[in-house]
Tab-separated table of C-alpha atoms and ligand atoms in Angstrom:
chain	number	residue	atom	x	y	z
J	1	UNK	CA	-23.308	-5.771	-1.157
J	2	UNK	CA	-20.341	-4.097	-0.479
J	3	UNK	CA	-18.287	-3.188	-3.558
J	4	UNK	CA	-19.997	-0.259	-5.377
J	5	UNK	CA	-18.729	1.959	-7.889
J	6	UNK	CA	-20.128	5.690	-7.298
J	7	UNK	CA	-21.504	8.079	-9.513
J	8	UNK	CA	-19.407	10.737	-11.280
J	9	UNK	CA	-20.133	13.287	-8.334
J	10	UNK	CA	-20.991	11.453	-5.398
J	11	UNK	CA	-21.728	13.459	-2.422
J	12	UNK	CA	-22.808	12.365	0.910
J	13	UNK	CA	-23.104	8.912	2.426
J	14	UNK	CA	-27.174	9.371	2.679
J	15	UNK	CA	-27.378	8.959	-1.067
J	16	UNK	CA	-24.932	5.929	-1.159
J	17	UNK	CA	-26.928	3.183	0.167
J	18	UNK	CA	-28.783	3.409	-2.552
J	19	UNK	CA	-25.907	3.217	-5.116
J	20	UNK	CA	-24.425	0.477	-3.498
J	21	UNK	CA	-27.768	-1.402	-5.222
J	22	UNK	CA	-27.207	-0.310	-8.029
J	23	UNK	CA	-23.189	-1.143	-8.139
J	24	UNK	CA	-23.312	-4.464	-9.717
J	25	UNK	CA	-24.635	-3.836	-12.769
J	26	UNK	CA	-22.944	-0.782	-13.315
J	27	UNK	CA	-19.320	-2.646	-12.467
J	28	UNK	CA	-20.324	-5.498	-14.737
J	29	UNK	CA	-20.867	-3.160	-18.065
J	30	UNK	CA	-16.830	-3.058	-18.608
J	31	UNK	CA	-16.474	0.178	-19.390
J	32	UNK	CA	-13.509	0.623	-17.245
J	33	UNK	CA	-10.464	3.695	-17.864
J	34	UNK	CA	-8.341	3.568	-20.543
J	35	UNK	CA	-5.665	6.036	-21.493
J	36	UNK	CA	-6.517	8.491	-23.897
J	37	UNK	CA	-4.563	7.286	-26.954
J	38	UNK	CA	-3.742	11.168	-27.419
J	39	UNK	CA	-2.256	11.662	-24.186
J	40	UNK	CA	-0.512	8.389	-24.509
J	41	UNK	CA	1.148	9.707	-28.096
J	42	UNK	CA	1.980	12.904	-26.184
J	43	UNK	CA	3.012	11.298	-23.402
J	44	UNK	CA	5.402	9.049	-25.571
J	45	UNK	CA	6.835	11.632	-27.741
J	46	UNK	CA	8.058	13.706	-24.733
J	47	UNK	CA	9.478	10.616	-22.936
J	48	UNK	CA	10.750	8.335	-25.524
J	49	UNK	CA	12.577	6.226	-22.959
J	50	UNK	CA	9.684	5.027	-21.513
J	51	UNK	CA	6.565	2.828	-22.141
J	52	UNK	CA	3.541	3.759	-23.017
J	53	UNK	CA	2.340	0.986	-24.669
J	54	UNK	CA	-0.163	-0.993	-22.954
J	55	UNK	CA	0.788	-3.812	-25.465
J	56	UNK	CA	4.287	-3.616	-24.337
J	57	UNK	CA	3.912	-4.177	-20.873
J	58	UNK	CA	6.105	-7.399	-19.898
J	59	UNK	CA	4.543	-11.006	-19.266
J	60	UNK	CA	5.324	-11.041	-15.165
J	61	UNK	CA	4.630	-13.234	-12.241
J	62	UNK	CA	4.045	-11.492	-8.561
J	63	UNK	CA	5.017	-12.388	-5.582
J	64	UNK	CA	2.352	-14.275	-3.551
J	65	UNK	CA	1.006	-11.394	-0.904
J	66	UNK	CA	0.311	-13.894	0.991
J	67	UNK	CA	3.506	-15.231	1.356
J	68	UNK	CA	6.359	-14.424	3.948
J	69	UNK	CA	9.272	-16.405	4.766
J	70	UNK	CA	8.443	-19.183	2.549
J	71	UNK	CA	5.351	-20.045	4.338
J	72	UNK	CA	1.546	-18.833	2.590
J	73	UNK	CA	-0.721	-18.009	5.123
J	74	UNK	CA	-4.696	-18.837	4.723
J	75	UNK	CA	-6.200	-17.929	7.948
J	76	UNK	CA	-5.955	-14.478	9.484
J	77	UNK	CA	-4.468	-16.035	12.631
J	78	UNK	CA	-1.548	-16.983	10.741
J	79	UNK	CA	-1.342	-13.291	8.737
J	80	UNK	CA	1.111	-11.533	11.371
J	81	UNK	CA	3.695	-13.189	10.877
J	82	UNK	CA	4.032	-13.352	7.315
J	83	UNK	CA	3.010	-9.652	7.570
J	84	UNK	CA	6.469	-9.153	9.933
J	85	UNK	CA	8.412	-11.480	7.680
J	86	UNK	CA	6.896	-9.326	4.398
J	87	UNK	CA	7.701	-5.728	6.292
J	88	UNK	CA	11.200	-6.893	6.931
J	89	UNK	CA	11.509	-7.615	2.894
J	90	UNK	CA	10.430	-4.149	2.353
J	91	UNK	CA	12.476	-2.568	5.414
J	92	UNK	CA	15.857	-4.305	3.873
J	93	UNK	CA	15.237	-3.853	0.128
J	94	UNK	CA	12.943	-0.817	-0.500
J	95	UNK	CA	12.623	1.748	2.115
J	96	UNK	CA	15.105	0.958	4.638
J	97	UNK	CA	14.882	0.554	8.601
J	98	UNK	CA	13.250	3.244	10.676
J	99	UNK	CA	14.211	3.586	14.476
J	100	UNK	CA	11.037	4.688	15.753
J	101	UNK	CA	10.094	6.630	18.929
J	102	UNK	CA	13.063	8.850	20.152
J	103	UNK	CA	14.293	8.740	23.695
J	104	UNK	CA	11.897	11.966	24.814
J	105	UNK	CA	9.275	13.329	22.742
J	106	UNK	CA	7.437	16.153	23.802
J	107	UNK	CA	4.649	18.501	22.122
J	108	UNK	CA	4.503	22.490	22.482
J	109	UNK	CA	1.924	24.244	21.357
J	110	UNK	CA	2.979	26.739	19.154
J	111	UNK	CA	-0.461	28.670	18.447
J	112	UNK	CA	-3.919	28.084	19.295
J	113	UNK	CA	-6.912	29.956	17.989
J	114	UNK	CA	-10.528	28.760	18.829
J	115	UNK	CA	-12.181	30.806	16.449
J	116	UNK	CA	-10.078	30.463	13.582
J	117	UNK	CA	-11.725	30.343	10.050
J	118	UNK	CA	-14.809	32.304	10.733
J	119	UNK	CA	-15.305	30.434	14.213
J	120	UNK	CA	-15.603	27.607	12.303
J	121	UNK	CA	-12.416	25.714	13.111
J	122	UNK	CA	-9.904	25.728	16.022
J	123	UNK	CA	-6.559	25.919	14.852
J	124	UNK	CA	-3.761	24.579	16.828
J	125	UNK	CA	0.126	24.667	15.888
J	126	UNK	CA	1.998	22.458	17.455
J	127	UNK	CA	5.666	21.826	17.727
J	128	UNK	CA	7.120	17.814	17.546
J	129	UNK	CA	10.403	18.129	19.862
J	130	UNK	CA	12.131	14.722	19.531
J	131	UNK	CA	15.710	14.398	21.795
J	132	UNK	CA	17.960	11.375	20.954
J	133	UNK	CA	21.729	11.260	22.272
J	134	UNK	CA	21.802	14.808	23.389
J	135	UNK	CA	20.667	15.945	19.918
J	136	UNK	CA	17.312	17.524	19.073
J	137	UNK	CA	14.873	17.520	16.216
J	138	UNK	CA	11.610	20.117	15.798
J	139	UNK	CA	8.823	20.226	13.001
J	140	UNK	CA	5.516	21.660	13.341
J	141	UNK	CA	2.123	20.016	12.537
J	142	UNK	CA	-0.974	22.883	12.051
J	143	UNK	CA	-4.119	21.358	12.782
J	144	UNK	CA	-8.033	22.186	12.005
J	145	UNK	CA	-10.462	20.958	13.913
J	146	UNK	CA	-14.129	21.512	13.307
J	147	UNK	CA	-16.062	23.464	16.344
J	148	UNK	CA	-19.502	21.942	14.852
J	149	UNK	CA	-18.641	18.535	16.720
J	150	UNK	CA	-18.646	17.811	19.912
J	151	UNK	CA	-16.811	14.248	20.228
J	152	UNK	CA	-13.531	13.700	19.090
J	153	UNK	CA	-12.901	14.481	15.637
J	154	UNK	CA	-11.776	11.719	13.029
J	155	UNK	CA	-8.421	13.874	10.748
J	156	UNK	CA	-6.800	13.608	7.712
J	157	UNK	CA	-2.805	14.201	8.142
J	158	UNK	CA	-1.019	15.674	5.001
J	159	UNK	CA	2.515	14.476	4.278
J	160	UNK	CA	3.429	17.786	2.102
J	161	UNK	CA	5.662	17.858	-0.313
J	162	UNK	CA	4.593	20.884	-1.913
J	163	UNK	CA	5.171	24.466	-0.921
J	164	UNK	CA	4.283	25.424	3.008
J	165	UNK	CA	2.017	28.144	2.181
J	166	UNK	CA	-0.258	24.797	0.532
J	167	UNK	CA	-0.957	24.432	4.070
J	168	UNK	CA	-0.797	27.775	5.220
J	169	UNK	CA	-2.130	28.365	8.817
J	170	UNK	CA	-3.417	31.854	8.576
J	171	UNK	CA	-5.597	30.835	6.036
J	172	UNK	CA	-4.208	34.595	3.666
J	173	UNK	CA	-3.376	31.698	1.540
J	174	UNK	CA	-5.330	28.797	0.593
J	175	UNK	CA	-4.565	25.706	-1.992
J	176	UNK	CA	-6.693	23.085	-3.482
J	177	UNK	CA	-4.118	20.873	-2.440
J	178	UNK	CA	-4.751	21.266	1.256
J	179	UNK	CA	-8.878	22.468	1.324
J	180	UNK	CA	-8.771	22.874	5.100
J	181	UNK	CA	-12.038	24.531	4.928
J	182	UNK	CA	-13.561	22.389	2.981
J	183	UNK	CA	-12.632	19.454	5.153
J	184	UNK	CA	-13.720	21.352	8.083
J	185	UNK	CA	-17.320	21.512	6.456
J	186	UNK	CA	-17.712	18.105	5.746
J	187	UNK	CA	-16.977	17.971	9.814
J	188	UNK	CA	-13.612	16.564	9.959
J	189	UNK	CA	-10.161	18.013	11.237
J	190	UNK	CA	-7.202	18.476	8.609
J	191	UNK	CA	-4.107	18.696	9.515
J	192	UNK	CA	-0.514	18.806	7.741
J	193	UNK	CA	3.188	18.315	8.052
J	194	UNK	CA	6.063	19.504	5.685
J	195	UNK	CA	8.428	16.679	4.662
J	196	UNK	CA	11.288	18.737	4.329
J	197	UNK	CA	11.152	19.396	8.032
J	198	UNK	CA	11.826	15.710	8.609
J	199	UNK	CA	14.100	15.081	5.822
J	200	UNK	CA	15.138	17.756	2.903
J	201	UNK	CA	14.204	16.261	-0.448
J	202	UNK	CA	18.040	16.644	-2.081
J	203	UNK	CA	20.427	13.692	-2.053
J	204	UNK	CA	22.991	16.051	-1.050
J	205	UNK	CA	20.916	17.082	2.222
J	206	UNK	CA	18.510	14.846	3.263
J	207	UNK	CA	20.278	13.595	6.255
J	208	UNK	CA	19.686	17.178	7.781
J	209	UNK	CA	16.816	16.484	9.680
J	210	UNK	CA	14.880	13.488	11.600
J	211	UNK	CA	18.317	10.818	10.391
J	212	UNK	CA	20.757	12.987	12.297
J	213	UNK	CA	18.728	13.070	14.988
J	214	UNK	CA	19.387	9.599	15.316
J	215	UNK	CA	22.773	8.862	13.524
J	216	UNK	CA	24.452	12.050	14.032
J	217	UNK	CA	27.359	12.755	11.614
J	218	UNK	CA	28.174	9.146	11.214
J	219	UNK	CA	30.581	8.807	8.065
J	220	UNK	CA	29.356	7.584	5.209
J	221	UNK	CA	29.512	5.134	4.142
J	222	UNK	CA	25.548	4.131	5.414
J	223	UNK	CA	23.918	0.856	6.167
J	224	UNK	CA	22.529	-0.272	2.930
J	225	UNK	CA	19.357	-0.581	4.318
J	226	UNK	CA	19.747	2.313	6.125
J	227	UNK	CA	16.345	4.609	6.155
J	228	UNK	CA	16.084	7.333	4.073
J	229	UNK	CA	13.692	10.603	2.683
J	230	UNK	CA	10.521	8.707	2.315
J	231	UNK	CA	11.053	6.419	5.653
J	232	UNK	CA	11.946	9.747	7.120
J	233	UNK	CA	8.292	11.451	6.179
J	234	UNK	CA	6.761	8.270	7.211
J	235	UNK	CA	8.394	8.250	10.456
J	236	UNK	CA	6.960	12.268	10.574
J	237	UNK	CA	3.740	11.057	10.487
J	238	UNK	CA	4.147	8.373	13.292
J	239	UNK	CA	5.023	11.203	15.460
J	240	UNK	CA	2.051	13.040	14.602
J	241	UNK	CA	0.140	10.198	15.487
J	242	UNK	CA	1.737	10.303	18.688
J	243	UNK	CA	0.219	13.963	19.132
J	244	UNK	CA	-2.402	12.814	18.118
J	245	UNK	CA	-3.261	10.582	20.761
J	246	UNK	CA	-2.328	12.897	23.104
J	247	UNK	CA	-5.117	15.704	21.676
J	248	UNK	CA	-8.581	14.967	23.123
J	249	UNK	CA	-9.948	16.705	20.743
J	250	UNK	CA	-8.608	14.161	18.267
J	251	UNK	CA	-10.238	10.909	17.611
J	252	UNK	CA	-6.835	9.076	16.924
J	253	UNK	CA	-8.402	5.841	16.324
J	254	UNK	CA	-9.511	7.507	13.259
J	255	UNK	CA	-6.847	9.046	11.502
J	256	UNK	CA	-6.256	8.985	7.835
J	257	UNK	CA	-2.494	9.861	6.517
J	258	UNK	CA	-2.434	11.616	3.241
J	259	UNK	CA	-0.111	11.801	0.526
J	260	UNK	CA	0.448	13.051	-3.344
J	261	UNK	CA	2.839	11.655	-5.138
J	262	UNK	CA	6.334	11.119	-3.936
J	263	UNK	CA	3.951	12.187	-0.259
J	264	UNK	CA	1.992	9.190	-1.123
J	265	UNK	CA	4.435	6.808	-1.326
J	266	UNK	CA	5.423	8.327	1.993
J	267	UNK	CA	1.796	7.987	2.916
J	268	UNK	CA	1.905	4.456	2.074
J	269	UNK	CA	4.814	3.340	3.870
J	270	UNK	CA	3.646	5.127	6.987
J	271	UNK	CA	0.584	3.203	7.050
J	272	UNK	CA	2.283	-0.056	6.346
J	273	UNK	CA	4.796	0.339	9.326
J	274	UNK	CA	2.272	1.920	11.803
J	275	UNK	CA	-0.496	-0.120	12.521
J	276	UNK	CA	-2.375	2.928	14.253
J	277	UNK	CA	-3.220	4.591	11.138
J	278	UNK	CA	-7.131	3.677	10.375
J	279	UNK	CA	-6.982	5.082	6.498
J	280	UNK	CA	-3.738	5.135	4.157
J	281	UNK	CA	-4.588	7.202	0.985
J	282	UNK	CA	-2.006	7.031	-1.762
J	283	UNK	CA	-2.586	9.714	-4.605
J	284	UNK	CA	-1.028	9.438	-7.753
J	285	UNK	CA	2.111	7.770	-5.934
J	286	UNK	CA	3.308	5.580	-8.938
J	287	UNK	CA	6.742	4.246	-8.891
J	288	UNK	CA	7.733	3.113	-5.599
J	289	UNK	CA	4.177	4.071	-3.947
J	290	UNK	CA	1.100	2.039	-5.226
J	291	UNK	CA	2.344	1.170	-8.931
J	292	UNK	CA	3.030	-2.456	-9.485
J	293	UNK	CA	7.235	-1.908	-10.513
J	294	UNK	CA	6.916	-4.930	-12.532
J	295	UNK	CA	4.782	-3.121	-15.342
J	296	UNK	CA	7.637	-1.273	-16.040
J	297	UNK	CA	4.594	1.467	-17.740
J	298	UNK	CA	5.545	5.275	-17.187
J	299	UNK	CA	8.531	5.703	-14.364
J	300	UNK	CA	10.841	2.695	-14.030
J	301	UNK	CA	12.572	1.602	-10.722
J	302	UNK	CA	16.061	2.344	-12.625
J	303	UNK	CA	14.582	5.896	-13.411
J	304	UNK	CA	13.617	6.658	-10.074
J	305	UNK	CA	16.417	5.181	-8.197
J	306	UNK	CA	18.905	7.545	-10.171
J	307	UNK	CA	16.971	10.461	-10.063
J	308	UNK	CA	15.682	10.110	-6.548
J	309	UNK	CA	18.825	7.744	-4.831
J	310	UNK	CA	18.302	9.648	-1.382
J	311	UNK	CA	14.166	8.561	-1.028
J	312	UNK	CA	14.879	4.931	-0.518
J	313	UNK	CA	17.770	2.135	1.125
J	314	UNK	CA	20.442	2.174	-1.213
J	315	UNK	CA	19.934	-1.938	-1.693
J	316	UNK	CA	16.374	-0.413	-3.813
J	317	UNK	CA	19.274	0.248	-6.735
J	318	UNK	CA	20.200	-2.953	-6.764
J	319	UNK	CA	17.333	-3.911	-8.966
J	320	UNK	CA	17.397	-1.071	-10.906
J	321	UNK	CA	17.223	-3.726	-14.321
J	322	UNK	CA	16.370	-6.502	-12.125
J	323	UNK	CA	12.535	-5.705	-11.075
J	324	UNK	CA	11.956	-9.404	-11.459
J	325	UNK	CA	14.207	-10.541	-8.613
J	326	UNK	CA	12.994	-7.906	-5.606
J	327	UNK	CA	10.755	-10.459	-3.413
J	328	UNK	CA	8.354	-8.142	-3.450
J	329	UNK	CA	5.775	-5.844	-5.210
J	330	UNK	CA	4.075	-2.703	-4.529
J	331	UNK	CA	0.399	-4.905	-4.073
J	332	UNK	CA	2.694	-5.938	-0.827
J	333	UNK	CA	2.724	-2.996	0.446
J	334	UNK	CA	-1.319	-2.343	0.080
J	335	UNK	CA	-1.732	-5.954	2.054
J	336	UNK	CA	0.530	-4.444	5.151
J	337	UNK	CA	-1.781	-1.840	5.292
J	338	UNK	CA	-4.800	-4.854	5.659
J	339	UNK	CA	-7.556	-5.254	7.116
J	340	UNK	CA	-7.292	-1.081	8.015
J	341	UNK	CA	-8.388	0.960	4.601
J	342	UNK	CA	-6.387	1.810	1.911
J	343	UNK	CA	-7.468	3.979	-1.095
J	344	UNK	CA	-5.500	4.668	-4.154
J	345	UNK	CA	-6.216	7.448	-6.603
J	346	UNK	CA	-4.390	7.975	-10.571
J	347	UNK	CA	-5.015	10.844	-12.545
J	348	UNK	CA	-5.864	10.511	-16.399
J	349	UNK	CA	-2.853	12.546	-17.303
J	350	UNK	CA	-0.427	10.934	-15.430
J	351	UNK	CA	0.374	8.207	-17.485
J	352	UNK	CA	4.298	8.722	-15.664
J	353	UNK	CA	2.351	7.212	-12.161
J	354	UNK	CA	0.906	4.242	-14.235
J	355	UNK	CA	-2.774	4.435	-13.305
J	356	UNK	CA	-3.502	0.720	-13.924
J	357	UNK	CA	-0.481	-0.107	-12.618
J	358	UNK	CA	-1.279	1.568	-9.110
J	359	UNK	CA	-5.227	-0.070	-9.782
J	360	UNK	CA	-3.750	-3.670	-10.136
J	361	UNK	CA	-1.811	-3.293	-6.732
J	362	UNK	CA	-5.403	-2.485	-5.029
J	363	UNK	CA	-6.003	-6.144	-7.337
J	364	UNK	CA	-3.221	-7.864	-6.455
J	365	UNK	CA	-4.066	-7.013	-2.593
J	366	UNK	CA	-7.034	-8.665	-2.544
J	367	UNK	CA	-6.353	-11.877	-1.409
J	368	UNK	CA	-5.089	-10.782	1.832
J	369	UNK	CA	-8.400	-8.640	2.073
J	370	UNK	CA	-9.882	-11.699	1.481
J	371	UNK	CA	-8.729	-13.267	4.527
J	372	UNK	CA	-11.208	-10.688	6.258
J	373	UNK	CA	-14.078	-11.379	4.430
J	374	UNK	CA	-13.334	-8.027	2.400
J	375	UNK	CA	-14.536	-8.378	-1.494
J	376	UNK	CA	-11.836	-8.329	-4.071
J	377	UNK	CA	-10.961	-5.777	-6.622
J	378	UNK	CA	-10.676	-7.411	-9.919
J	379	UNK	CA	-8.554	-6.609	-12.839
J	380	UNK	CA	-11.860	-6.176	-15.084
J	381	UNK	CA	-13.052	-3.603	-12.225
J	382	UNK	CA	-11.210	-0.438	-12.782
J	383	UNK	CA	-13.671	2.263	-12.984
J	384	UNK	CA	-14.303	4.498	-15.596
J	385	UNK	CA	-12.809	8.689	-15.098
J	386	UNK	CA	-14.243	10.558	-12.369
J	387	UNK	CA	-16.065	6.847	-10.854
J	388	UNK	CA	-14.935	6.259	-7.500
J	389	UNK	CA	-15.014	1.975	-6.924
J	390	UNK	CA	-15.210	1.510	-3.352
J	391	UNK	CA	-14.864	-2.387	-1.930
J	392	UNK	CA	-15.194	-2.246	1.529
J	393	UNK	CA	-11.936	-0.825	2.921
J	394	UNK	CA	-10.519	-0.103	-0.082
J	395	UNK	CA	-11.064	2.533	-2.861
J	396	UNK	CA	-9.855	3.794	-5.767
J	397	UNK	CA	-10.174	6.554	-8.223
J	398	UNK	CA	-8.768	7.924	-11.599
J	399	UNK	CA	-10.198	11.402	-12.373
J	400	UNK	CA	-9.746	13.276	-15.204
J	401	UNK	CA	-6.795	16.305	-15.494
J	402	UNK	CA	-3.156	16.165	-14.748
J	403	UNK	CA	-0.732	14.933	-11.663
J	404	UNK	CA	-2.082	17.045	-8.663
J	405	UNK	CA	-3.792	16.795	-5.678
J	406	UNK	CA	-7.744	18.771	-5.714
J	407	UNK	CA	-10.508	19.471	-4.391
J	408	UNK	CA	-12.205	16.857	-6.516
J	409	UNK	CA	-9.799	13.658	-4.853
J	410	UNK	CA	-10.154	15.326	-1.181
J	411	UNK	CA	-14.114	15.039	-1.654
J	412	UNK	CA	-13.738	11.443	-2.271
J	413	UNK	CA	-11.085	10.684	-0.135
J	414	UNK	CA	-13.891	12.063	2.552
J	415	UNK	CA	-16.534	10.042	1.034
J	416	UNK	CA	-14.793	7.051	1.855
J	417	UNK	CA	-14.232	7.944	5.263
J	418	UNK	CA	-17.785	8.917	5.471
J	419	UNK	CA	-18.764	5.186	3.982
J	420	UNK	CA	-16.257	3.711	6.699
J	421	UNK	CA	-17.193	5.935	10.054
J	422	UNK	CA	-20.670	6.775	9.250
J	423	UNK	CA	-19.619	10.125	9.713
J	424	UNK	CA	-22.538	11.398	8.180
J	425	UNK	CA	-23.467	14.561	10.906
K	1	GTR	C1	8.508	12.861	-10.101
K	1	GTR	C2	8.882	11.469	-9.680
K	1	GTR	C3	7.664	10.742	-9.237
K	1	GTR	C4	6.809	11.571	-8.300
K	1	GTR	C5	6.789	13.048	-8.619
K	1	GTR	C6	6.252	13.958	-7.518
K	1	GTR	O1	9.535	13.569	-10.647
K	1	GTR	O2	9.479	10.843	-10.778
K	1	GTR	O3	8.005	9.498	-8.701
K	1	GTR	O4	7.189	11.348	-6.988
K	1	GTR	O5	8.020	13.524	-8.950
K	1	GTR	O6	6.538	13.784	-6.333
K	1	GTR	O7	5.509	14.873	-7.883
């Protein structure tokens, strides 16, 4: 059996096989998440715009996932090239085209300390120096690796979009949104970026970074589907794969890339264009990340195209009132990521990400899972609070508490790795 829905505090990967035999019967009792009516009456009074209502969700069809230029695909021989054909819908209507490697890349280490964290970890800073048409780009990456292992350690890579000192090197600060030691005990390496080093998140600005590099001070006006913030963090996080595999310490053919929020749409998009990345996890990334746009529940694509016009192609706009016409959906995005994993976490509170919304995409997936022998998600499936469902390579989780990234959703987001790599030391 291989879809199992864990316990409230699940802990190490000894005491799931013996879940999993329990799973069925505890998936089958239906006694799946729903909002909490008074957070949904909060949530509605403060946002009036918006909807709430679970009733009030429209009747909508989705695109086939399966389905890319025309043609549905059945076998897994036949998925890459609807998988190119369905990339190139996203590329030219959501997130815009991203260049790729630059002419020279080189790595400089900016710091190393073997016996960083109490000897526990070595920490290595590294500078990403990308050169394009006689113009330069530099961000750093700070990476923990545990000293307990001796092979190559699997990481999880941080798109942040939070303050730097969440990531903070020397350790005088530390954040639940980036528990480096905590990671490091469990016996994997942690490592982050800032997204504003790639692209600055202001409409005004965001060109100042890793899209000069490659487009210098072009005038406007830009391609529409030119690339923008969130292509621009993804494209961050290729290039840290690229150190990566450079790093023997580093297992890269296990690397998970991280996001929260607008970071996990980021997240999302960097595992969908690069193939090398053996876990996406997508937390609380609702509109434009996991969440199926079509619910129109919480943020709406015309919201988040006005407020945020600089994180996607400018085409995205287009369907600002229109949701119905964009060939795709946001369960599209999940299948580029397949067969690698993909987990998906909501929060109870954040009823603005659309938790069932970002559940159904995980759903809505499934069939190209499927054409892997990977079990389905079903719409009847989503787990109660705090109840991780894991189904093969994919997981999800709503826990209880507001939009953030914790301890709590790090723990699990391990688990899963520990389910998938046996990584259980
Ligand atoms: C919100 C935005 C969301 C989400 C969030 C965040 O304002 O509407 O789509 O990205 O910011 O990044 O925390």
């Amino acid at each position: 059996m291989r879809i199992a829905l864990l316990p409230a505090t699940p802990r190490r990967a000894a005491c799931t096989a013996a879940l999993l035999a329990l799973s069925g019967a505890i998936a089958a009792q239906g006694d799946g998440w729903r909002a909490n009516p008074q957070v949904v009456e909060r949530t509605a009074k403060q946002q009036t715009a918006f909807n709430y209502d679970e009733a009030r969700v429209p009747p909508y069809t989705l695109p086939n996932p399966l389905t890319g230029n025309g043609r549905t695909v059945r076998t897994r021989d036949a998925w890459p090239e609807a998988r190119r054909a369905i990339l190139e819908l996203f590329r030219e209507h959501v997130y815009g085209r991203s260049p790729g490697k630059p002419q020279h890349l080189r790595f400089e280490v900016v710091e190393e300390n073997p016996a960083a964290m109490d000897g526990a970890a070595t920490l290595k800073r590294m500078a990403v120096i990308s050169e394009q048409a006689g113009r330069s780009h530099r961000f750093e990456i700070t990476l923990f690796l545990p000293n307990a292992r001796r092979e190559p350690a699997p990481v999880f890579l941080l798109l942040n979009n939070r303050p730097a000192t969440n990531a903070d090197p020397s350790r005088r600060e530390r954040s639940g949104f980036w528990p480096a030691e905590q990671l490091i005990a469990r016996g994997y390496g942690i490592a982050a970026l800032q997204v504003s080093d790639l692209a600055p998140d202001d409409k005004d600005r965001f060109r100042d970074g890793a899209i000069r590099l490659f487009e210098g001070s072009t005038p406007e006006p830009r391609a529409r589907n030119a690339w923008a913030a969130l292509a621009a963090w993804a494209w961050g996080a290729s290039r840290a794969m690229d150190y990566f595999e450079t790093d023997r310490r580093v297992d890269a053919t296990k690397v998970a890339v991280v996001g929260h929020s607008r970071g996990g749409k980021a997240a999302l998009w960097a595992g969908a264009e690069d193939e090398r990345f053996a876990i996406t996890i997508a937390n609380e990334s609702g509109e434009g990340g996991a969440a199926l746009s079509r619910r129109v529940f919480g943020e709406t694509l015309a919201r988040i195209t006005s407020s945020f016009p600089h994180w996607f192609a400018d085409r995205y706009k287009d369907f600002a009132t229109r949701v119905d016409a964009l060939p795709i959906d946001q369960h599209m995005l999940l299948g580029l990521i397949a067969p690698r994993a993909v987990y998906v976490a909501s929060a109870d509170e954040d009823l603005w990400a659309d938790p069932r919304g970002e559940f159904l995409a995980q759903v809505h997936a499934s069939p190209v899972y499927a054409l892997w022998g990977e079990p389905p998600m079903r719409a009847d499936d989503m787990p109660p609070l705090n109840r991780p469902l894991i189904a093969g390579k994919r997981g999800y989780h709503v826990r209880d508490g507001i939009h953030n990234l914790t301890p709590y959703d790090w723990d699990r987001f391990a688990d899963f790795a520990d389910t998938l790599w046996k990584n259980n030391r």
